[in-house]
XYZ file of C-alpha atoms in Angstrom:
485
model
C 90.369 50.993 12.853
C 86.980 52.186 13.048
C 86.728 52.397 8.979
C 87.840 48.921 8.704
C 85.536 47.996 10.939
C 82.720 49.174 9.252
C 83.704 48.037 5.568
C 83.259 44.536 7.629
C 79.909 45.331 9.029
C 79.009 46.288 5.326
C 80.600 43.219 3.541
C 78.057 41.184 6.427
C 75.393 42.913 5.691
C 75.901 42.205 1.895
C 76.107 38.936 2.534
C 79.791 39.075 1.801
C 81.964 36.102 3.558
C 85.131 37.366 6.183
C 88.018 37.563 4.678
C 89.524 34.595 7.021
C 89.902 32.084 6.001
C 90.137 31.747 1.930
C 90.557 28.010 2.183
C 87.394 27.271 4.385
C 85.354 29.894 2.485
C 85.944 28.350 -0.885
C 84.938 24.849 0.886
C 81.703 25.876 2.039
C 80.842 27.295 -1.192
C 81.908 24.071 -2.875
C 79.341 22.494 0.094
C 76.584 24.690 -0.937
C 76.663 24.106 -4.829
C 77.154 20.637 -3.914
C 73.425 20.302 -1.803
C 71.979 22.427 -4.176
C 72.460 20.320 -6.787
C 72.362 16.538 -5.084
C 68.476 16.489 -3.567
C 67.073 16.304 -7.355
C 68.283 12.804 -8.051
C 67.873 11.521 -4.508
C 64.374 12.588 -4.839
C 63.218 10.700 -7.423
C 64.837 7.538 -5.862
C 63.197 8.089 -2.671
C 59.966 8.622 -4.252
C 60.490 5.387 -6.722
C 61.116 3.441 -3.128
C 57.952 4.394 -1.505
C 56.301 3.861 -5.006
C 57.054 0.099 -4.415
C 56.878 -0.005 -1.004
C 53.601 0.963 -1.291
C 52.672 -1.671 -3.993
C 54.194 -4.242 -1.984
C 51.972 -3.196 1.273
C 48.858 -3.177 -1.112
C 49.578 -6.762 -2.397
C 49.890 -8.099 1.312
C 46.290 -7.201 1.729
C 44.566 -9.591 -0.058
C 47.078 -12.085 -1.788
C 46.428 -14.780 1.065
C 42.593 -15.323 0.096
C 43.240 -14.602 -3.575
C 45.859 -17.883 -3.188
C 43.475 -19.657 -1.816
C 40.675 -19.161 -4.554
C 43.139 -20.207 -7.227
C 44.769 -23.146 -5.297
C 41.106 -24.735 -4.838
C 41.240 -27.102 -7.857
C 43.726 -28.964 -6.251
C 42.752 -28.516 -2.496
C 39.456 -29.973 -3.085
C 40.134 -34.334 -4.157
C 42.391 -33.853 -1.276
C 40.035 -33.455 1.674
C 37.447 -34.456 3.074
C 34.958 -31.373 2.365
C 35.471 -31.898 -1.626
C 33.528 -29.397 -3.777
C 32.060 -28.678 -0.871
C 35.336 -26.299 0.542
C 34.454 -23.063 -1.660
C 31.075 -22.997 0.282
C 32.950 -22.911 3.656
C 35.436 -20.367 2.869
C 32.566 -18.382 1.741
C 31.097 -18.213 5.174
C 34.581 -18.090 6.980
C 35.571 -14.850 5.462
C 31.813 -13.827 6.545
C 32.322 -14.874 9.598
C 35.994 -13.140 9.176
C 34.050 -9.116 8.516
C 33.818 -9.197 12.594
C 37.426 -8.036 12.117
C 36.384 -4.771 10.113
C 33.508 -4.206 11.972
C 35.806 -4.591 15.618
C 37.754 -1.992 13.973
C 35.191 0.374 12.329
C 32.793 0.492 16.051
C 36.464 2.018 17.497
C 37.138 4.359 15.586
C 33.461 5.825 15.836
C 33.142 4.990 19.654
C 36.478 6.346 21.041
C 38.251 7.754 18.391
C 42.450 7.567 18.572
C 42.381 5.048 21.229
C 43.327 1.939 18.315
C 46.954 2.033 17.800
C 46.946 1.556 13.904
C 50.152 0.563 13.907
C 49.667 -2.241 15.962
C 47.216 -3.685 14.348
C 49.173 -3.533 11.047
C 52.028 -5.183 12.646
C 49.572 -8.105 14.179
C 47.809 -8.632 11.474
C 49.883 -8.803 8.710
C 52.797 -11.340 11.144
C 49.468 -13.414 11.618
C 48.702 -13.666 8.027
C 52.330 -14.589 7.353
C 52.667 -17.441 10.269
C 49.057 -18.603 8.732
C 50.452 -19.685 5.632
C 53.825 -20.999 6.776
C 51.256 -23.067 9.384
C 48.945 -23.722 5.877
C 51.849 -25.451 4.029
C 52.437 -27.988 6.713
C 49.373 -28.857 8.774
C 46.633 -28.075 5.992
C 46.065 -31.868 5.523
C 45.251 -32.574 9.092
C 42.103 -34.297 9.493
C 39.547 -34.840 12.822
C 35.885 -35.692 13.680
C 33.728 -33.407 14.341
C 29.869 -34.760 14.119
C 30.907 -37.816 13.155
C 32.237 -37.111 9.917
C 35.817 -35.836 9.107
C 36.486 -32.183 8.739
C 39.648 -30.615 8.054
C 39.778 -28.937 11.102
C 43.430 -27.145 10.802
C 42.518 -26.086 6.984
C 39.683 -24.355 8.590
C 40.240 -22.880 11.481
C 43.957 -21.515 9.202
C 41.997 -20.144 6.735
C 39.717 -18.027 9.186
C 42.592 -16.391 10.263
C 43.192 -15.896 6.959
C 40.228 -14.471 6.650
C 40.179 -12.355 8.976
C 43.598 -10.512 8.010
C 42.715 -9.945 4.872
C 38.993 -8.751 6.088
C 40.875 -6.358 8.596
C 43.312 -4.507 5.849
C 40.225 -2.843 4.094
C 39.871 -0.787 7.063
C 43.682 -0.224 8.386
C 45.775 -0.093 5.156
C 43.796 2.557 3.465
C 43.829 5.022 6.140
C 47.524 4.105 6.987
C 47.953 5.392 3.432
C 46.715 8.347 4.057
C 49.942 9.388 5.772
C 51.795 9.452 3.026
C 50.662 11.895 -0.466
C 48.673 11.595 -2.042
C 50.404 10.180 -5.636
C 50.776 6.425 -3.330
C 47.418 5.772 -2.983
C 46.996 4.856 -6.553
C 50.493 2.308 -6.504
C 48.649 1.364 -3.254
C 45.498 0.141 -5.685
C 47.729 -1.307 -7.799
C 49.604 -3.477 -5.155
C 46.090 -4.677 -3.981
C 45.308 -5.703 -8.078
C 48.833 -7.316 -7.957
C 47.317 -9.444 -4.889
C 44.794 -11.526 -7.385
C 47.117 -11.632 -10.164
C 50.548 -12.758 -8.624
C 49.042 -15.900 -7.105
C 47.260 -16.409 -10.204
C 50.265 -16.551 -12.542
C 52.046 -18.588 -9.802
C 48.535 -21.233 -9.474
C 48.982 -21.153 -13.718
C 52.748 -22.189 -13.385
C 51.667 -24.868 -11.389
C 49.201 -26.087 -13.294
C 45.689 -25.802 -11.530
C 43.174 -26.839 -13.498
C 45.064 -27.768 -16.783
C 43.399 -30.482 -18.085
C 42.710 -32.595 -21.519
C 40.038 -34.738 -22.910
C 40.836 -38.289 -23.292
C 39.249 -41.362 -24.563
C 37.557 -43.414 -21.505
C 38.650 -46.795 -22.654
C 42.616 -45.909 -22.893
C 42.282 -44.441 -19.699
C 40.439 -47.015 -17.478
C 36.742 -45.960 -17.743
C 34.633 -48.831 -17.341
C 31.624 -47.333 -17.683
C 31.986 -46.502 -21.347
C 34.366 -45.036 -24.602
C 33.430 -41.575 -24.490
C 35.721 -38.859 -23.761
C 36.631 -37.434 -20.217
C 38.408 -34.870 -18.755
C 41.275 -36.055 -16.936
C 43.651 -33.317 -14.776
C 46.899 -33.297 -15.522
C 49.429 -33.488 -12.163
C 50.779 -30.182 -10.506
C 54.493 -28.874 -10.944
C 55.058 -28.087 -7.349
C 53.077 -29.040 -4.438
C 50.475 -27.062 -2.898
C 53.316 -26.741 0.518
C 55.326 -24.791 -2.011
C 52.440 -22.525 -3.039
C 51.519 -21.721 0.692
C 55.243 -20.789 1.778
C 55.126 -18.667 -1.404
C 51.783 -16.981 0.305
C 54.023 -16.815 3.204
C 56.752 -14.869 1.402
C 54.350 -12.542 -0.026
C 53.171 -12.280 3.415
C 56.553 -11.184 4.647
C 57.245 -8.842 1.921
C 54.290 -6.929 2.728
C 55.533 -6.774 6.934
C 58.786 -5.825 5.607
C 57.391 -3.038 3.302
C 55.127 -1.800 6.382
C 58.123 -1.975 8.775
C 60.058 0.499 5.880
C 56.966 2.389 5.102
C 57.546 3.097 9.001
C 61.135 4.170 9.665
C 62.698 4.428 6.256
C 64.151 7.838 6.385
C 62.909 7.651 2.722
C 59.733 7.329 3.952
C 59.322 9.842 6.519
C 60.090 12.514 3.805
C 57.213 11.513 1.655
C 54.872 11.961 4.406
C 51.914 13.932 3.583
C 52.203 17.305 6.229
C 49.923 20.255 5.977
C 51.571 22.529 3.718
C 51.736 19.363 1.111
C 48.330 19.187 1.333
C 47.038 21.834 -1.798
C 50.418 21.511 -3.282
C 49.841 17.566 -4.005
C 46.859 18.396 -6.060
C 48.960 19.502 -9.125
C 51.589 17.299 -7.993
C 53.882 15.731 -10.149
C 56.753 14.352 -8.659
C 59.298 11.321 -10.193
C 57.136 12.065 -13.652
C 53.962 10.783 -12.316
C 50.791 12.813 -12.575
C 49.767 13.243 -9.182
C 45.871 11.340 -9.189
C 44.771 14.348 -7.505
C 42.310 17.185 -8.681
C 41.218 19.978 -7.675
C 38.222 18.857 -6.074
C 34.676 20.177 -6.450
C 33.664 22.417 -3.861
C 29.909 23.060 -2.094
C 28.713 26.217 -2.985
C 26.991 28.379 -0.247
C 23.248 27.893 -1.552
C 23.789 24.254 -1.085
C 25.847 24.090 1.729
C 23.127 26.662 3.665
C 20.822 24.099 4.580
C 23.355 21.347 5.961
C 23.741 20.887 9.441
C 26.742 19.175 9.352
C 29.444 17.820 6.591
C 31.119 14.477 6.130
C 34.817 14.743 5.853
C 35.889 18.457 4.518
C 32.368 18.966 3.259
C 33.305 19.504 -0.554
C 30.213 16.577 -1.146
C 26.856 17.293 0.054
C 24.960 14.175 2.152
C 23.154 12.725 -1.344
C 27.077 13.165 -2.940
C 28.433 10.853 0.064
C 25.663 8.566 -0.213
C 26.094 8.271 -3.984
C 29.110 7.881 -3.535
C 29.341 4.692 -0.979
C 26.294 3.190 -2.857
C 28.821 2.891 -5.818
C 31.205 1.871 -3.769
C 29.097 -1.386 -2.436
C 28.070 -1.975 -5.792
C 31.293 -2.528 -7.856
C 32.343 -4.242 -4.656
C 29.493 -6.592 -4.619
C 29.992 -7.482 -8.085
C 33.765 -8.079 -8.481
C 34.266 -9.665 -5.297
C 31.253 -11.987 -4.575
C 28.879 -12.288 -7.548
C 30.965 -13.089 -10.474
C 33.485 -14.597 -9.251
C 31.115 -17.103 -8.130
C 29.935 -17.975 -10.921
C 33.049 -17.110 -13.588
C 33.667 -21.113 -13.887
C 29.944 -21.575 -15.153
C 30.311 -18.502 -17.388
C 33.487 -19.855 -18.887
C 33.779 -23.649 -18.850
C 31.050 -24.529 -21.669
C 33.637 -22.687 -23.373
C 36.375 -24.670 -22.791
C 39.579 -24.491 -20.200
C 41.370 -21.894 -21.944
C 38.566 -19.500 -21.880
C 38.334 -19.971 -18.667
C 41.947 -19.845 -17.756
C 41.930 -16.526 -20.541
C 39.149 -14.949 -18.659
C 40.446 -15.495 -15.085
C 44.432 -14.240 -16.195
C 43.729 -10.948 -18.252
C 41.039 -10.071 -15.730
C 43.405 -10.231 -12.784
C 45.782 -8.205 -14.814
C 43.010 -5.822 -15.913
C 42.698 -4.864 -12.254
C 46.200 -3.400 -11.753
C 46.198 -2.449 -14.981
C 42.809 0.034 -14.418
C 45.014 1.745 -11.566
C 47.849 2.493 -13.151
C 45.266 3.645 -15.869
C 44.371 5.959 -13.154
C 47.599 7.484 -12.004
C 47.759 9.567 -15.684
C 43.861 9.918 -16.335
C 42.803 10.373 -12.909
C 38.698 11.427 -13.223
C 36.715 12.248 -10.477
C 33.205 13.147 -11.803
C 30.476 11.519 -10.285
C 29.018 11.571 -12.846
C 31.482 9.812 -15.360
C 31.846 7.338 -12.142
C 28.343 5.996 -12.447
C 28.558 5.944 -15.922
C 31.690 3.318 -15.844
C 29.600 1.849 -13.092
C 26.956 0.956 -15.521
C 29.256 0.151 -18.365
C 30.881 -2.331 -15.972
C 27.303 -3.742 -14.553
C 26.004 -4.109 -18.364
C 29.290 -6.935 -19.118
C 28.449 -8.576 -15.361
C 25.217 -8.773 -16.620
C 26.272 -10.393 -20.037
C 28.554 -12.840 -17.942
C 25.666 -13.637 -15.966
C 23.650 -14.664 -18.427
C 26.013 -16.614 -20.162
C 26.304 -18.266 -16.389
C 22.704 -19.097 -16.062
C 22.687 -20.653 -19.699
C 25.529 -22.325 -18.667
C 26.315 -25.713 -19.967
C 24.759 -24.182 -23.178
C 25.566 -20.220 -23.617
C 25.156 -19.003 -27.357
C 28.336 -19.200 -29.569
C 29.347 -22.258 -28.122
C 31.383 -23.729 -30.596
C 32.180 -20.694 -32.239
C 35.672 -18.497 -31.782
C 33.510 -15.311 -31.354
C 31.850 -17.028 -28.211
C 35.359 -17.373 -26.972
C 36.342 -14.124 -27.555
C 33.341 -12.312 -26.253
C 33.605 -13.954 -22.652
C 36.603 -12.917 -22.444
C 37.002 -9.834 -23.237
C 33.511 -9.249 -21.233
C 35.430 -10.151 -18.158
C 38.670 -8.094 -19.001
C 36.160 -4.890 -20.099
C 34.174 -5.679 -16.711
C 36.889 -5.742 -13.928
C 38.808 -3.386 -15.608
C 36.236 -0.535 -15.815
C 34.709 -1.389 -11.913
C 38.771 -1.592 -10.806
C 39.088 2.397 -12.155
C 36.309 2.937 -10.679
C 36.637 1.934 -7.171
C 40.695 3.469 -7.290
C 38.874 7.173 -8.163
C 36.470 6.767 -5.367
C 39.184 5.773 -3.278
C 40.893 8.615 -3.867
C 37.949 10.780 -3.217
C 37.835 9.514 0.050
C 41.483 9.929 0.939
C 40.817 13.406 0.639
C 38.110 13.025 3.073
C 40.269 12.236 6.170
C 40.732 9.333 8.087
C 37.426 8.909 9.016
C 36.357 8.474 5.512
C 38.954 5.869 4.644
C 38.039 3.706 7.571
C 34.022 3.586 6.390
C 35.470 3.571 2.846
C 37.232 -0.130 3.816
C 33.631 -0.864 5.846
C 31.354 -0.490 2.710
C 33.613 -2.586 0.833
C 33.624 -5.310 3.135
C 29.828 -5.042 3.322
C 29.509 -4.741 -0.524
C 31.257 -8.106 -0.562
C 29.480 -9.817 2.077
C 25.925 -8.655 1.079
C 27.134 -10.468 -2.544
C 28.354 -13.202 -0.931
C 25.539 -13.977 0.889
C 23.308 -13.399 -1.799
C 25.057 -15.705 -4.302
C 25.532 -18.700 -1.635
C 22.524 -19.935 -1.444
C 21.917 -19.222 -4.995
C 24.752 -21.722 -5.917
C 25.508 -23.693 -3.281
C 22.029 -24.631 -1.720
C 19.402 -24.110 -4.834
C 21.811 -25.402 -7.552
C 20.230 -22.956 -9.906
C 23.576 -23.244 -11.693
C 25.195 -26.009 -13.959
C 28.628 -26.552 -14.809
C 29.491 -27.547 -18.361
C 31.794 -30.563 -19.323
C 33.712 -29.296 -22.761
C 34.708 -32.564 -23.231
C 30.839 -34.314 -23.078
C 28.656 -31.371 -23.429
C 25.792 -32.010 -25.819
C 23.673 -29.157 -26.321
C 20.719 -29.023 -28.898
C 21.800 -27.341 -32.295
């Protein structure tokens, strides 16, 4: 009895199984090769899901506005503002940055007190009910001064404003939850949000238009040629419940990113932290170096670090200078003046220009997920690479209605592939700086959104009164142009 018993004690020890029961042993067994082997597949789908629930959150953040740029061409002979209604959306998403500032003063005045979630959840259900609102009241009209103003168009498209405004400073450090591998299909969700309503705006037609003869088509005042605009596919309701949709994707994806089981797992947690570095999950390269570090001669005289302190103060302020730059040119300055650098060109430069440089922008990030760089250095150098075609484009603008190579393929060419070369190098750029700030914490995320928002206001208000008020730029007709040979 007592040798039996301690064959047993040694068969436990061993990490031998009873001998009762055979059946249930050989089941567990069975069990345990079976969850071995089942988390690798699993895995990878649960990463793929986050992958595009991630896109689909970034594409929410700034596909209302984008919509609205592209949809202009046929908002403006409908109201009364006319040509006039880029200048006031202008200022309304200026007016819209007391959203990110709200947000920014909380976080550094009383820290955790801001429930990021629910702002998420407000803003992004306000964006959506904005555009479903958009595609049925957005021709109501009312005086104001004397004069009518489209008052609901307006006061819709602050709100609109403001959303978008408000995500550069809550999505990013929401993402920062998760690892470090979805901030980059974050990036490319928020390129998606310029090129999606693009393709959608080209579908419909904006803008398409042909040169006819003015006596076959009415013109009293002569027989020369003039552009005429062909009629839309779908109306511009359709186009705003599509921004609604889009809208509603993006709640959806955040509701997911939330309490998706899925989800939960691919949360970032402290012992992922050094491990996502070399990362390489679902065959993506994780964007994720190791990171330069301060060394102790330089770090000696410091008083105090921003974020982890692996970037001394002139690093950080390098860094967010960049940061306001690339943002100051590719969402304010040349985009204000793309139609004057393209037009004297023709439509489909223009319409070239404006679709492979909205797909140059996701394309840059996913660049970035498999040649992730984060050198400073090689960061400003892209920066001025990208600054040198925004200054070609410029010039081309101010020469506008008569840029060199007018009537010339090579002129054609050039401007386009100066825009693809320009928002493509600037978009890689501001995904790697990104990513050094996610490393950073959340505090570095939330001023990373603020500098971008103030990038693109300082640009904005810059370029206004440049265009709007002084005129210093003219549009070119390519069907009456004459320029001197």
């Amino acid at each position: 009895m007592l040798r039996r018993q301690s064959s047993q004690e040694r068969l436990r020890q061993q990490g031998g199984a009873p001998s009762l029961p055979l059946p249930a042993q050989s089941s567990q067994r069975a069990g345990g090769q079976a969850s071995s082997a089942r988390p690798s597949v699993p895995a990878e789908a649960m990463a793929l899901v986050v992958h595009i629930l991630a896109c689909l959150l970034g594409t929410g953040s700034w596909v209302a506005i984008n919509g609205m740029w592209v949809e202009l061409p046929l908002l403006v002979p409908q109201v009364p503002e006319g040509w006039y209604l880029p200048s006031y959306l202008t200022v309304l998403i200026q007016f819209a940055n007391v959203g990110p500032l709200f947000v920014t003063l909380m976080h550094h005045l009383q820290p955790g007190q801001l429930s990021e979630a629910g702002i998420l959840y407000t803003i992004i259900s306000l964006g959506a009910l904005a555009c479903v609102l958009l595609a049925f009241f957005w021709q109501e009209t009312s005086v104001v001064g004397g004069a009518a103003h489209s008052t609901a168009l307006l006061i819709l498209l602050f709100f609109l404003s403001l959303v978008d405004c408000t995500s550069s400073v809550t999505f990013l450090p929401f993402m920062l939850r998760f690892r470090a591998r979805y901030l980059t299909t974050y990036f490319v969700g928020e390129g998606l949000s310029g090129l999606v309503p693009g393709l959608v705006a080209l579908a419909q037609g904006v803008g398409v238009a042909r040169c006819v003869n003015g006596s076959l088509a009415g013109n009293a005042s002569g027989t020369g040629l003039r552009t005429e605009y062909q009629p839309a596919r779908f109306s511009i309701r359709f186009f705003f419940l599509f921004l609604g949709g889009m809208m509603g994707l993006c709640l959806a994806a955040f509701v997911l990113l939330n309490h998706l089981p899925a989800a939960r797992q691919e949360r970032a947690k402290e012992r992922f932290r050094a491990q996502a570095r070399v990362e390489a999950g679902s065959g993506l390269q994780a964007v994720v170096e190791e990171q330069p570090t301060v060394s102790p001669s330089e770090s000696c005289w410091l008083n105090s670090y921003f974020g982890t302190g692996r970037y001394s103060w002139p690093q950080v302020a390098y860094i967010f200078l960049v940061l306001a730059w690339v943002n100051a040119l590719t969402n304010a300055v040349l985009p204000a003046v793309q139609s004057y650098s393209c037009l004297p060109y023709g439509n489909s430069a223009y319409h070239l220009s404006a679709t492979l440089a909205a797909m140059a922008n996701p394309l840059a990030c996913f660049i970035g997920m498999f040649l992730p760089n984060r050198c400073l250095l090689t960061l400003g150098l892209l920066s001025a690479a990208g600054s040198g075609f925004g200054c070609y484009l410029m010039a081309m603008a101010v020469l506008s209605p008569c840029p060199p190579l007018l009537h010339s393929h090579a002129g054609v060419v050039l401007v386009v592939l100066c825009w693809v070369l320009f928002v493509g190098s600037l978009s890689y750029v501001k995904l790697m700086i990104g990513v050094i700030l996610r490393d950073e914490g959340h505090s570095a995320l939330v001023w990373c959104g603020a500098v971008v928002q103030l990038g693109s206001m300082l640009g904005a208000l810059t370029m206004f009164p440049l265009v709007s008020v002084y005129s210093l730029f003219h549009s070119g007709d390519p069907c009456n142009t004459r320029c001197p040979s």
